[in-house]
XYZ file of C-alpha atoms in Angstrom:
676
model
C 70.736 -71.989 5.114
C 68.890 -69.340 7.668
C 72.128 -68.355 9.694
C 74.176 -67.961 5.951
C 71.270 -65.853 4.821
C 71.468 -63.424 7.773
C 75.087 -63.085 7.694
C 75.388 -62.499 3.971
C 77.444 -59.347 3.550
C 75.033 -57.682 1.081
C 72.115 -58.378 3.034
C 73.979 -56.656 6.144
C 75.022 -53.636 3.873
C 71.618 -53.045 2.957
C 70.127 -53.715 6.451
C 72.785 -50.739 7.700
C 71.431 -48.389 4.792
C 67.724 -49.193 5.560
C 68.249 -48.518 9.428
C 69.929 -45.139 8.712
C 66.731 -44.266 6.585
C 64.676 -45.610 9.290
C 66.077 -43.250 11.886
C 66.404 -40.259 9.329
C 62.928 -40.387 7.978
C 60.890 -42.277 10.695
C 60.158 -45.414 8.164
C 61.427 -47.847 6.326
C 62.160 -46.688 2.678
C 61.305 -48.936 -0.126
C 62.351 -46.874 -3.112
C 64.967 -47.250 -5.276
C 67.017 -44.430 -3.355
C 67.684 -46.931 -0.471
C 68.974 -49.627 -2.934
C 71.677 -47.198 -3.991
C 74.189 -45.807 -1.903
C 75.493 -43.351 -3.633
C 72.133 -41.878 -4.629
C 71.129 -42.069 -0.705
C 74.440 -39.956 0.342
C 73.308 -37.236 -2.588
C 69.964 -37.370 -0.988
C 71.185 -36.936 2.513
C 73.759 -34.345 1.603
C 71.034 -32.456 -0.071
C 68.425 -32.161 3.176
C 71.409 -31.130 4.970
C 72.133 -28.244 2.610
C 71.192 -24.475 3.053
C 69.079 -24.496 0.001
C 67.180 -27.348 1.551
C 66.732 -25.845 4.829
C 65.702 -22.403 3.006
C 63.008 -23.905 1.003
C 61.592 -26.306 3.791
C 61.240 -22.606 5.571
C 59.554 -20.677 2.705
C 57.231 -23.319 2.732
C 56.651 -23.697 6.291
C 56.041 -20.202 6.312
C 53.843 -20.004 3.512
C 51.544 -22.567 5.034
C 51.182 -20.821 8.384
C 50.408 -17.787 6.163
C 47.905 -19.478 4.134
C 46.075 -21.315 6.999
C 46.192 -17.951 9.254
C 44.581 -15.843 6.501
C 42.196 -18.488 5.149
C 41.146 -18.724 9.073
C 40.628 -14.797 9.354
C 38.552 -14.939 6.282
C 36.314 -17.872 6.818
C 35.515 -17.014 10.684
C 36.126 -13.141 11.488
C 35.554 -11.561 8.040
C 32.691 -13.979 6.947
C 31.212 -13.244 10.058
C 31.261 -9.710 9.548
C 29.930 -10.057 6.123
C 26.853 -11.974 7.516
C 26.023 -9.325 9.994
C 26.246 -6.361 7.589
C 23.801 -8.326 5.783
C 21.460 -9.078 8.606
C 21.708 -5.180 9.558
C 20.944 -4.364 6.018
C 17.665 -6.444 5.666
C 16.698 -5.095 8.816
C 17.080 -1.396 7.462
C 15.130 -2.487 4.778
C 12.523 -4.226 6.696
C 12.303 -0.921 9.041
C 11.909 0.908 5.811
C 8.734 -1.094 4.733
C 7.408 -0.879 8.425
C 7.763 2.934 8.326
C 5.844 2.930 4.791
C 3.307 0.673 6.270
C 2.960 3.153 9.195
C 2.937 6.232 6.708
C -0.254 4.334 5.264
C -1.885 4.069 8.527
C -1.016 7.636 9.641
C -2.661 8.764 6.379
C -5.822 6.715 7.148
C -5.878 8.466 10.538
C -5.457 11.857 9.449
C -8.134 11.251 6.726
C -10.985 9.528 9.852
C -10.134 12.784 11.851
C -11.187 14.925 8.902
C -14.572 13.150 8.758
C -15.204 13.521 12.409
C -14.334 17.320 12.049
C -16.861 17.455 9.157
C -19.406 15.470 10.931
C -18.883 18.247 13.917
C -20.074 20.936 11.967
C -22.333 20.040 9.251
C -26.066 20.434 9.965
C -27.677 16.819 10.574
C -29.219 16.529 7.554
C -29.304 13.146 5.314
C -29.193 15.071 2.233
C -26.140 16.931 3.035
C -24.413 13.891 4.642
C -25.068 11.758 1.239
C -23.926 14.323 -0.841
C -20.900 15.336 1.169
C -19.478 12.418 2.542
C -19.867 10.303 -0.246
C -17.313 12.424 -1.928
C -14.776 12.916 0.595
C -14.846 9.410 2.615
C -12.291 8.005 0.483
C -9.447 9.779 -0.726
C -8.392 8.999 -4.536
C -5.037 7.778 -3.726
C -5.963 5.429 -1.446
C -8.509 3.589 -2.980
C -6.429 0.324 -3.538
C -6.219 0.060 0.310
C -9.612 1.531 1.271
C -12.582 -0.736 1.790
C -14.978 1.962 3.042
C -16.259 4.261 5.627
C -18.815 6.215 7.332
C -20.588 8.118 9.836
C -21.977 6.501 13.019
C -24.008 8.855 15.521
C -25.310 7.879 18.877
C -28.685 6.550 19.722
C -31.190 9.290 18.796
C -28.235 11.908 18.288
C -28.816 12.447 14.381
C -32.363 12.296 14.521
C -34.460 12.324 18.071
C -37.241 10.045 16.580
C -34.872 7.280 15.350
C -32.425 5.372 17.155
C -30.024 4.102 14.432
C -29.194 6.368 11.650
C -25.492 5.295 9.977
C -24.168 6.517 6.635
C -21.752 3.805 5.634
C -20.152 3.354 2.014
C -18.361 0.544 0.725
C -16.224 0.248 -2.153
C -17.291 -1.840 -4.736
C -14.851 -4.286 -7.137
C -15.111 -1.752 -9.933
C -13.922 1.157 -8.018
C -17.436 2.600 -6.979
C -18.989 3.382 -3.738
C -22.054 1.865 -2.539
C -24.700 3.004 0.155
C -25.540 0.610 2.600
C -28.302 0.830 5.162
C -28.468 -2.486 6.777
C -26.831 -1.254 10.002
C -29.844 1.081 10.752
C -32.194 -2.268 10.273
C -34.446 -1.991 13.605
C -34.548 -5.520 13.466
C -30.844 -5.902 13.014
C -27.961 -5.815 15.755
C -27.618 -2.741 15.323
C -23.676 -0.675 15.458
C -23.377 0.349 19.086
C -22.186 -2.481 20.515
C -19.584 -3.297 17.622
C -16.157 -3.770 18.839
C -14.758 -0.792 16.912
C -17.520 1.284 18.133
C -17.498 0.590 21.861
C -13.828 2.275 22.520
C -14.865 5.052 20.944
C -16.869 6.555 23.946
C -13.786 6.616 26.204
C -11.266 8.038 24.080
C -10.627 11.782 23.666
C -11.259 13.730 20.428
C -9.126 13.521 17.479
C -7.796 9.949 19.167
C -7.625 7.193 16.425
C -8.561 3.589 17.556
C -7.952 0.482 15.387
C -10.081 -2.315 15.614
C -9.179 -6.137 15.530
C -9.602 -7.565 11.667
C -12.994 -9.105 10.951
C -15.343 -9.597 8.048
C -17.866 -6.927 7.672
C -21.539 -8.974 7.710
C -22.883 -6.882 5.247
C -20.327 -5.997 2.800
C -18.503 -9.218 3.317
C -15.240 -7.557 2.781
C -12.130 -8.700 5.540
C -11.077 -5.183 7.173
C -9.652 -3.291 9.819
C -11.461 -0.380 11.144
C -10.153 3.184 12.249
C -12.399 4.791 14.618
C -12.433 8.799 15.650
C -14.726 10.040 18.008
C -17.267 12.564 17.104
C -17.877 15.222 19.779
C -20.362 17.888 19.758
C -20.549 20.764 22.306
C -17.920 18.339 24.442
C -20.489 15.667 24.293
C -19.335 12.167 22.631
C -21.986 12.043 19.553
C -20.845 9.189 17.540
C -17.893 7.965 15.514
C -16.259 8.537 12.070
C -14.424 5.164 10.522
C -12.283 3.951 7.630
C -11.526 0.901 6.767
C -8.738 -0.799 5.105
C -8.830 -3.939 2.982
C -6.991 -6.686 4.400
C -6.111 -8.179 1.072
C -4.765 -4.095 0.266
C -2.360 -4.280 3.070
C -1.317 -7.793 2.394
C -0.448 -6.974 -1.530
C 1.318 -3.874 -0.240
C 3.479 -5.848 2.204
C 4.263 -8.825 -0.481
C 5.363 -6.196 -2.972
C 7.684 -4.532 -0.071
C 9.148 -8.099 0.926
C 10.375 -8.460 -2.836
C 13.397 -6.072 -1.449
C 14.186 -8.227 1.444
C 14.306 -11.643 0.240
C 11.499 -12.814 2.421
C 8.136 -11.936 3.787
C 6.284 -9.703 6.656
C 3.346 -10.679 8.455
C 1.170 -8.262 10.970
C -0.850 -9.187 14.087
C -3.056 -6.714 15.702
C -3.305 -5.748 19.484
C -5.354 -8.733 20.366
C -2.600 -11.335 18.121
C -4.981 -11.460 15.385
C -3.520 -11.770 12.060
C -4.081 -8.669 9.998
C -1.727 -9.627 6.874
C -0.053 -13.046 5.680
C 1.535 -13.943 2.454
C -0.820 -16.811 2.148
C -3.941 -15.379 4.021
C -5.860 -19.173 3.546
C -3.254 -20.597 6.259
C -4.746 -18.140 8.993
C -8.372 -18.109 8.533
C -11.322 -20.088 8.663
C -14.640 -19.817 6.701
C -17.955 -21.301 7.130
C -21.303 -20.546 5.713
C -23.838 -18.528 7.684
C -27.780 -19.311 8.320
C -28.272 -16.999 5.096
C -25.837 -18.900 2.698
C -23.479 -16.085 3.058
C -19.501 -17.264 3.447
C -18.124 -15.673 6.739
C -14.120 -15.261 7.223
C -12.756 -15.402 10.557
C -8.833 -14.423 11.005
C -7.170 -16.887 13.386
C -5.363 -15.670 16.624
C -1.649 -16.363 17.384
C -2.618 -19.004 19.677
C -4.540 -20.945 17.532
C -1.528 -21.664 14.940
C 1.245 -22.390 17.254
C 0.777 -25.854 16.927
C 0.641 -26.460 13.275
C 2.704 -23.372 12.423
C 6.605 -23.742 13.340
C 7.781 -20.734 15.156
C 4.649 -19.393 15.807
C 4.699 -20.158 19.518
C 7.887 -18.046 19.776
C 6.117 -15.020 17.969
C 3.061 -15.449 20.488
C 5.143 -15.722 23.639
C 6.913 -12.298 22.715
C 3.467 -10.675 21.740
C 1.731 -11.762 25.246
C 4.598 -10.564 27.265
C 4.432 -6.688 25.452
C 0.825 -6.963 26.163
C 1.536 -8.102 29.854
C 3.960 -5.436 30.240
C 1.329 -2.807 28.806
C -1.434 -3.828 31.431
C 1.068 -4.112 34.296
C 2.110 -0.563 33.606
C -1.945 0.585 33.689
C -2.144 -1.262 36.663
C 0.583 0.230 38.485
C 0.541 3.829 37.557
C -3.364 4.104 36.227
C -5.780 5.135 38.876
C -8.875 3.100 39.606
C -7.537 0.544 36.887
C -9.400 -2.461 38.151
C -12.752 -0.708 39.020
C -12.667 1.071 35.229
C -12.052 -2.347 33.673
C -14.854 -3.901 35.771
C -17.302 -1.305 35.168
C -16.528 -1.450 31.276
C -16.798 -5.440 31.475
C -20.375 -5.202 32.642
C -21.895 -2.666 30.614
C -20.460 -4.247 27.487
C -20.123 -8.302 28.152
C -19.559 -8.826 24.238
C -16.078 -7.998 25.251
C -13.787 -10.405 27.160
C -11.891 -9.839 30.482
C -8.452 -9.714 28.413
C -9.822 -7.565 25.328
C -11.298 -4.764 28.124
C -7.802 -4.537 29.879
C -5.933 -4.303 26.628
C -8.511 -1.436 25.953
C -8.209 0.618 28.829
C -4.314 -0.204 29.028
C -3.633 1.135 25.456
C -5.698 4.170 26.571
C -3.402 4.921 29.068
C -0.344 4.087 27.279
C -1.211 6.654 24.399
C -1.409 9.037 27.021
C 2.174 8.373 28.310
C 4.033 7.003 25.334
C 4.579 9.856 22.619
C 6.808 7.706 20.030
C 5.035 7.588 16.299
C 7.366 6.085 14.588
C 8.057 2.040 14.588
C 10.651 0.589 16.444
C 12.406 -2.493 16.635
C 11.755 -4.755 19.696
C 13.290 -7.805 19.072
C 15.848 -10.078 16.596
C 16.034 -13.622 16.780
C 16.955 -16.612 14.434
C 14.991 -19.687 14.538
C 15.112 -22.945 13.094
C 12.159 -22.345 10.990
C 9.047 -20.540 10.342
C 5.788 -20.807 7.869
C 6.948 -20.981 3.836
C 10.465 -21.286 4.752
C 12.226 -24.606 6.114
C 15.406 -23.415 6.983
C 16.893 -21.205 9.787
C 15.288 -17.602 9.773
C 16.234 -14.054 11.066
C 13.444 -12.942 12.473
C 12.359 -9.422 13.420
C 9.633 -7.779 14.891
C 8.505 -4.434 14.598
C 5.813 -2.380 16.962
C 3.847 0.057 15.523
C 2.498 2.478 18.297
C -1.077 3.818 18.255
C -2.345 1.030 16.267
C -0.331 -1.322 18.601
C 0.371 -3.736 15.375
C 3.362 -5.804 15.478
C 5.215 -6.640 12.014
C 7.184 -9.374 11.571
C 10.128 -9.871 9.207
C 11.135 -13.399 8.296
C 14.480 -13.563 5.956
C 15.978 -16.880 5.448
C 19.526 -17.146 6.791
C 20.465 -18.305 3.313
C 20.232 -14.933 2.039
C 23.173 -13.574 4.095
C 25.380 -16.481 3.936
C 25.416 -17.362 0.764
C 27.032 -14.040 -0.244
C 28.949 -14.323 2.376
C 30.193 -17.471 1.436
C 30.727 -15.998 -2.045
C 32.712 -12.965 -1.074
C 35.036 -15.298 1.322
C 35.641 -17.766 -1.204
C 36.937 -14.511 -4.284
C 38.713 -13.218 -1.080
C 40.343 -16.030 -0.171
C 41.648 -17.332 -3.902
C 42.792 -13.915 -4.390
C 44.955 -13.571 -1.350
C 46.275 -16.945 -1.653
C 47.490 -16.150 -4.788
C 48.962 -13.147 -3.672
C 50.913 -14.536 -1.134
C 51.963 -17.386 -3.281
C 53.965 -14.915 -5.674
C 55.049 -12.978 -2.846
C 56.905 -16.134 -1.554
C 58.241 -17.060 -4.686
C 59.737 -13.647 -5.356
C 61.161 -13.956 -1.996
C 62.312 -17.899 -2.528
C 64.096 -16.574 -5.823
C 65.744 -13.898 -4.394
C 67.346 -15.662 -1.329
C 68.527 -18.472 -3.848
C 70.580 -15.685 -5.761
C 72.007 -14.776 -2.305
C 72.973 -17.952 -1.106
C 75.019 -18.502 -4.596
C 76.795 -15.421 -4.121
C 78.353 -15.585 -0.495
C 80.127 -17.908 1.628
C 77.980 -20.208 3.598
C 77.792 -18.964 7.204
C 77.186 -15.399 5.966
C 74.996 -16.191 3.224
C 72.377 -18.009 6.216
C 72.862 -14.978 8.354
C 72.343 -12.208 5.800
C 69.584 -13.819 4.300
C 67.834 -14.506 7.586
C 68.204 -11.104 8.231
C 66.805 -9.649 4.819
C 64.095 -12.145 4.736
C 62.962 -11.141 8.248
C 63.004 -7.679 7.119
C 61.103 -8.091 3.898
C 58.933 -10.596 5.621
C 57.878 -7.823 8.124
C 57.156 -5.184 5.189
C 55.388 -7.506 3.095
C 53.320 -8.530 6.025
C 52.386 -4.805 6.408
C 51.779 -4.460 2.607
C 49.381 -7.822 2.760
C 47.660 -6.773 5.830
C 46.807 -2.892 3.919
C 45.809 -4.820 0.849
C 43.282 -7.149 2.972
C 41.813 -4.329 4.680
C 41.005 -2.441 1.176
C 39.759 -5.669 -0.116
C 37.331 -6.259 2.918
C 35.953 -2.420 2.336
C 35.424 -3.376 -1.484
C 33.472 -6.306 -0.281
C 31.781 -4.502 2.230
C 30.775 -2.314 -0.290
C 29.224 -4.974 -2.347
C 27.235 -6.493 0.175
C 25.875 -3.100 1.651
C 24.447 -0.968 -1.825
C 22.357 1.950 -1.530
C 19.219 1.584 -0.153
C 16.303 1.695 -3.003
C 13.532 3.767 -2.388
C 10.485 2.521 -0.415
C 8.131 2.587 -3.851
C 10.910 2.927 -6.695
C 9.502 6.157 -7.900
C 10.123 10.020 -7.660
C 7.027 11.712 -8.437
C 5.531 14.113 -5.977
C 2.783 13.013 -3.920
C 0.580 16.195 -2.323
C -1.268 15.239 0.762
C -2.822 17.312 3.717
C -0.370 17.300 5.960
C -0.090 18.772 9.684
C 2.916 20.705 9.581
C 3.647 20.630 13.745
C 3.174 16.675 13.541
C 5.433 16.547 10.821
C 8.405 18.778 11.988
C 7.817 16.713 15.538
C 8.132 13.506 13.417
C 11.294 14.514 11.890
C 12.743 15.611 15.247
C 11.746 12.203 16.825
C 14.111 10.084 14.537
C 16.830 11.366 16.353
C 15.504 12.266 19.638
C 16.984 10.202 21.763
C 20.686 10.831 20.191
C 19.763 14.869 20.970
C 19.137 13.953 24.596
C 22.382 11.998 24.875
C 23.871 15.268 23.795
C 22.167 17.436 25.694
C 20.698 19.166 22.657
C 17.514 21.355 23.480
C 15.112 21.666 20.847
C 11.922 23.915 20.598
C 9.380 23.578 18.013
C 7.010 26.918 17.355
C 4.314 26.114 14.673
C 1.548 29.126 14.516
C -0.275 26.867 11.150
C -3.482 26.125 11.985
C -4.718 24.554 9.003
C -3.630 21.107 7.115
C -1.072 22.462 4.230
C -1.420 20.438 0.799
C 2.477 19.639 0.471
C 4.456 16.964 -0.906
C 5.092 15.881 2.502
C 7.869 13.010 1.778
C 10.161 15.680 0.073
C 9.520 18.193 2.832
C 10.525 15.759 5.402
C 13.580 14.579 3.037
C 14.821 18.499 3.412
C 13.844 19.084 7.134
C 16.005 15.727 8.150
C 19.143 16.881 6.208
C 18.696 20.651 7.845
C 18.468 19.128 11.467
C 21.234 16.658 10.788
C 23.197 19.652 9.619
C 22.070 21.306 12.845
C 23.150 18.621 15.005
C 26.715 17.962 13.327
C 27.049 21.728 14.296
C 25.771 21.985 17.479
C 28.229 19.061 18.760
C 31.236 21.306 18.286
C 30.315 23.507 20.948
C 29.775 23.668 25.128
C 26.871 21.013 25.673
C 25.455 24.175 27.858
C 24.938 25.889 24.683
C 23.436 23.723 22.189
C 20.088 24.823 21.126
C 18.096 23.636 18.157
C 14.644 26.078 17.278
C 12.552 25.252 14.830
C 9.465 27.627 13.621
C 6.969 27.249 10.774
C 4.610 30.223 9.838
C 2.268 30.990 6.516
C 2.966 34.346 4.552
C -0.242 35.453 2.990
C -2.065 32.167 3.511
C -0.009 30.946 0.397
C 3.708 30.659 1.283
C 4.753 28.287 4.025
C 8.002 29.131 5.895
C 10.222 26.956 7.890
C 13.100 28.355 9.541
C 15.770 25.929 11.596
C 18.321 27.948 13.745
C 21.154 26.399 15.610
C 23.573 27.756 18.241
C 26.162 25.751 16.716
C 29.932 26.330 15.231
C 28.670 28.918 12.631
C 29.671 29.086 9.064
C 32.773 31.364 7.677
C 30.537 34.438 5.464
C 33.069 33.888 3.209
C 31.468 30.354 2.537
C 27.933 31.080 2.584
C 27.840 31.349 -1.595
C 29.430 27.813 -1.453
C 27.173 26.025 1.253
C 24.536 24.393 -0.969
C 26.962 23.108 -4.120
C 27.329 19.396 -4.198
C 30.430 18.009 -2.333
C 31.445 21.464 -0.347
C 31.635 20.671 3.330
C 33.418 22.034 6.202
C 33.285 18.395 8.192
C 36.253 16.337 7.039
C 34.324 12.777 7.524
C 31.368 14.016 5.504
C 30.566 13.752 1.628
C 28.947 17.310 1.202
C 25.484 16.173 -0.356
C 23.243 16.764 2.700
C 22.528 20.437 2.046
C 22.806 19.759 -1.568
C 20.045 17.004 -1.608
C 18.157 19.394 0.576
C 18.241 22.503 -2.128
C 17.434 20.140 -4.525
C 14.051 18.762 -2.979
C 13.551 22.672 -1.986
C 13.598 23.188 -5.935
C 11.263 20.473 -6.908
C 8.834 22.059 -4.716
C 9.065 25.455 -6.512
C 10.846 26.742 -3.309
C 13.688 28.694 -2.214
C 16.166 27.739 0.716
C 18.531 30.494 2.382
C 21.620 30.093 4.946
C 22.847 32.969 7.028
C 25.539 33.061 9.817
C 26.909 35.920 11.695
C 30.298 34.053 11.693
C 32.376 31.223 13.273
C 30.776 30.601 16.566
C 27.859 32.278 16.183
C 25.343 29.820 14.930
C 23.619 29.371 11.606
C 19.795 29.924 10.221
C 18.039 27.988 7.636
C 15.047 29.362 5.860
C 12.837 27.646 3.427
C 9.686 29.143 1.569
C 7.268 26.725 0.060
C 4.494 27.792 -1.810
C 1.600 25.641 -0.410
C -2.330 24.993 -0.746
C -4.026 25.563 2.557
C -7.179 24.061 2.898
C -9.259 26.834 4.793
C -12.283 24.615 5.946
C -10.495 22.137 8.007
C -9.143 23.572 11.247
C -6.617 21.219 13.033
C -7.376 20.252 16.633
C -4.780 20.255 18.669
C -3.318 16.648 20.174
C -1.072 18.418 22.914
C -4.012 18.584 25.044
C -4.376 14.961 25.941
C -1.170 13.611 24.694
C 1.115 15.518 26.294
C -0.381 18.520 28.617
C 2.169 21.229 26.735
C 0.991 23.665 24.413
C 2.410 24.093 20.922
C 6.372 24.990 20.721
C 6.846 22.884 23.836
C 10.740 21.673 24.091
C 11.019 18.068 23.613
């Protein structure tokens, strides 16, 4: 029976059919098609037909295009979106740090005002109480200022009294309270305090920032800005302004809402100044009299319990080591000065003494006033964030604070994934429609021509249409990518969310130099020689923010004009002077490509520009800002290739009793109006 079963004719026929199917498809077909020889021949004929091959070719090309486009979107385009998100967050972080630096500069200027008043006011207790209690804290800084005062040298205020300080602290209700505790003869005094000692070694008008600490009498956590007081070229004491740590912390927490993360600050010694949750970086204990004393921790104190802090501590130590090594190599008698200061003030550790001397030397070498980024890195986790984070470290000159910005990586990857998904769906849909159209067109051509001619014509036309369609698709991809870039890169919001004027006492020369410092490296690269000449010797009460906007736009316009002339002809001159002690006039003159005189009347109109890559809003914005300052702006040019001059005139209020003491004498050695 076995032999008869194997040789059965029907089984042999089916075995032959199955063998053909196995050779054709690579497997044994078990569908009903394999059981019907007529149906199988139809299937085989269809597989060998031109329509099947064209359909298969369309599907193959469609699959390859889909795989290539999706791969490109989820690799190159997604990475680009993530990088743009990181750069945008970093720009916002730098804006926040710049605002913090502006607050610090404002506190320094106010402390300089106190020091200058102390130089000229007669040493009379009644006059000191009446005068300094009114000016010690500016009204616009009451949220962050903890107090301030005047601290004379021993027997300097009264030949019979060793300690005679005048210190006022801010009460919770906003009123000032006078503290006389530091003058107690039985107490420790103030002449050995860490914020007082450096004043003996700094030049006039120099600002020194202390580490974070808690005042033993007001019990207020704070940092102190001290400025030396000199009378007849002799050190006479220091003036101070104290900033509340919780005030600084509230400012940073509010600003951090715009970046999707948080910021914290450490001082020169690595001690925390601000942190979102202050309880994590401080210790409290009760002293012998029952008062609660607060000690703020150092970076090294939290490296074992807070993730990621060890890397921040290493970077902070690297910066301090470089600064100390620079002083050791370039400062005369560095070691002898450190040993002498340490012997005289044993309350300072050797490291604190080295940092103090090195920072003094560094201030004579480094002229930068604006914060700068020193490192950007990605860490597995950070305090308060249990995921991968982008960490950016910004350095603030003069205070030697480091501001650390922490942003979760998901802040950038989630929007990038969402945008990539939308783009992929859109792109696949467009490709599917295009391929369907090509398939229908190719099918109709096949039905109207002989077989060989159809194959040749269809393939040639398909190639031409594919090339054109690919070009169109690539243009569509570029357009879509640009739209997504615009979605993830919106306009940067203002730092404080409002546009009302804030008038502050301003050093005009310092403001001009700060604006020039923004593009100093670029101007040096382009061989642009810049000259500043300011004859204003008083503080000017003006809306410094809007004035800085105007100067930034004018100097940017001048830089663009100077780039169009030869290197040896690139000159930028900025001057400022007072007219009748009530009108500030600032002139920005460049030797650039000049302006056609027939176009001068349109120069400040919105959208008007001679630069094809510009939008024509810079000079228009400057004109609007000058108008808000109740001033005027004029443009003049003798013609093309003859340079241009922009003059702004702004009514100001001069502070006649406050004369500026030039910082150049010890900062740079150059007189006012030096080239930079």
